[in-house]
């Protein structure tokens, strides 16, 4: 697995984890981030590399530090 793929897998895992932990749908998270629902789905499916700006928006919307989105998997 390439480094890029590993990073996408980690990001996808944590976005989905924190979204579900907070009981948010992809639509609700998308609205909080100001993006289309499909973009959240693509991040969670590891088919989209979010910009740094979107990563910051995701962290703010999920009310977590940005570093939590790239922490090692459990």
Coordinates of C-alpha atoms in Angstrom, one line a residue:
X1 CA 0.0 0.0 0.0
X2 CA 1.4 3.4 -0.9
X3 CA 1.8 6.2 1.6
X4 CA -1.0 8.1 -0.2
X5 CA -3.4 5.1 0.2
X6 CA -2.5 4.7 3.9
X7 CA -3.2 8.4 4.6
X8 CA -6.5 8.2 2.7
X9 CA -7.5 5.0 4.7
X10 CA -6.7 6.7 8.0
X11 CA -8.6 9.9 7.1
X12 CA -11.6 7.9 5.9
X13 CA -11.7 5.8 9.0
X14 CA -11.6 8.7 11.4
X15 CA -14.0 10.9 9.5
X16 CA -16.5 8.0 9.5
X17 CA -15.7 7.1 13.1
X18 CA -16.3 10.6 14.5
X19 CA -19.3 11.3 12.2
X20 CA -21.0 8.2 13.4
X21 CA -19.9 8.7 17.0
X22 CA -21.8 12.0 16.9
X23 CA -24.8 10.6 15.2
X24 CA -24.3 12.7 12.1
X25 CA -25.4 11.7 8.6
X26 CA -23.1 12.4 5.6
X27 CA -25.6 15.2 4.7
X28 CA -25.4 16.8 8.1
X29 CA -21.6 16.7 8.0
X30 CA -21.6 18.1 4.5
X31 CA -23.8 21.0 5.5
X32 CA -21.5 21.8 8.4
X33 CA -18.5 21.8 6.1
X34 CA -20.2 23.6 3.2
X35 CA -19.7 20.9 0.7
X36 CA -21.8 18.4 -1.3
X37 CA -22.8 15.2 0.4
X38 CA -21.0 13.2 -2.4
X39 CA -17.7 14.7 -1.3
X40 CA -18.1 13.3 2.2
X41 CA -19.0 10.0 0.7
X42 CA -15.9 10.0 -1.6
X43 CA -13.6 10.9 1.4
X44 CA -15.1 8.0 3.4
X45 CA -14.7 5.6 0.4
X46 CA -11.0 6.8 0.0
X47 CA -11.6 8.0 -3.5
X48 CA -11.1 11.7 -2.8
X49 CA -8.2 13.5 -1.4
X50 CA -9.5 16.5 0.5
X51 CA -7.7 19.8 0.5
X52 CA -6.2 21.1 3.6
X53 CA -8.9 23.6 3.9
X54 CA -11.6 20.9 3.7
X55 CA -9.7 18.8 6.3
X56 CA -9.7 21.8 8.6
X57 CA -13.5 22.3 8.0
X58 CA -14.1 18.6 8.7
X59 CA -12.2 18.8 12.0
X60 CA -14.1 22.0 13.0
X61 CA -17.5 20.4 12.0
X62 CA -16.7 17.3 14.0
X63 CA -15.4 19.5 16.9
X64 CA -12.0 17.7 17.1
X65 CA -8.4 18.7 16.6
X66 CA -7.2 18.4 13.0
X67 CA -4.5 16.0 14.3
X68 CA -7.2 13.5 15.3
X69 CA -8.1 12.9 11.6
X70 CA -4.6 11.6 10.9
X71 CA -3.8 9.7 14.1
X72 CA -2.7 6.0 13.7
X73 CA -5.5 3.5 13.4
X74 CA -6.4 1.6 16.6

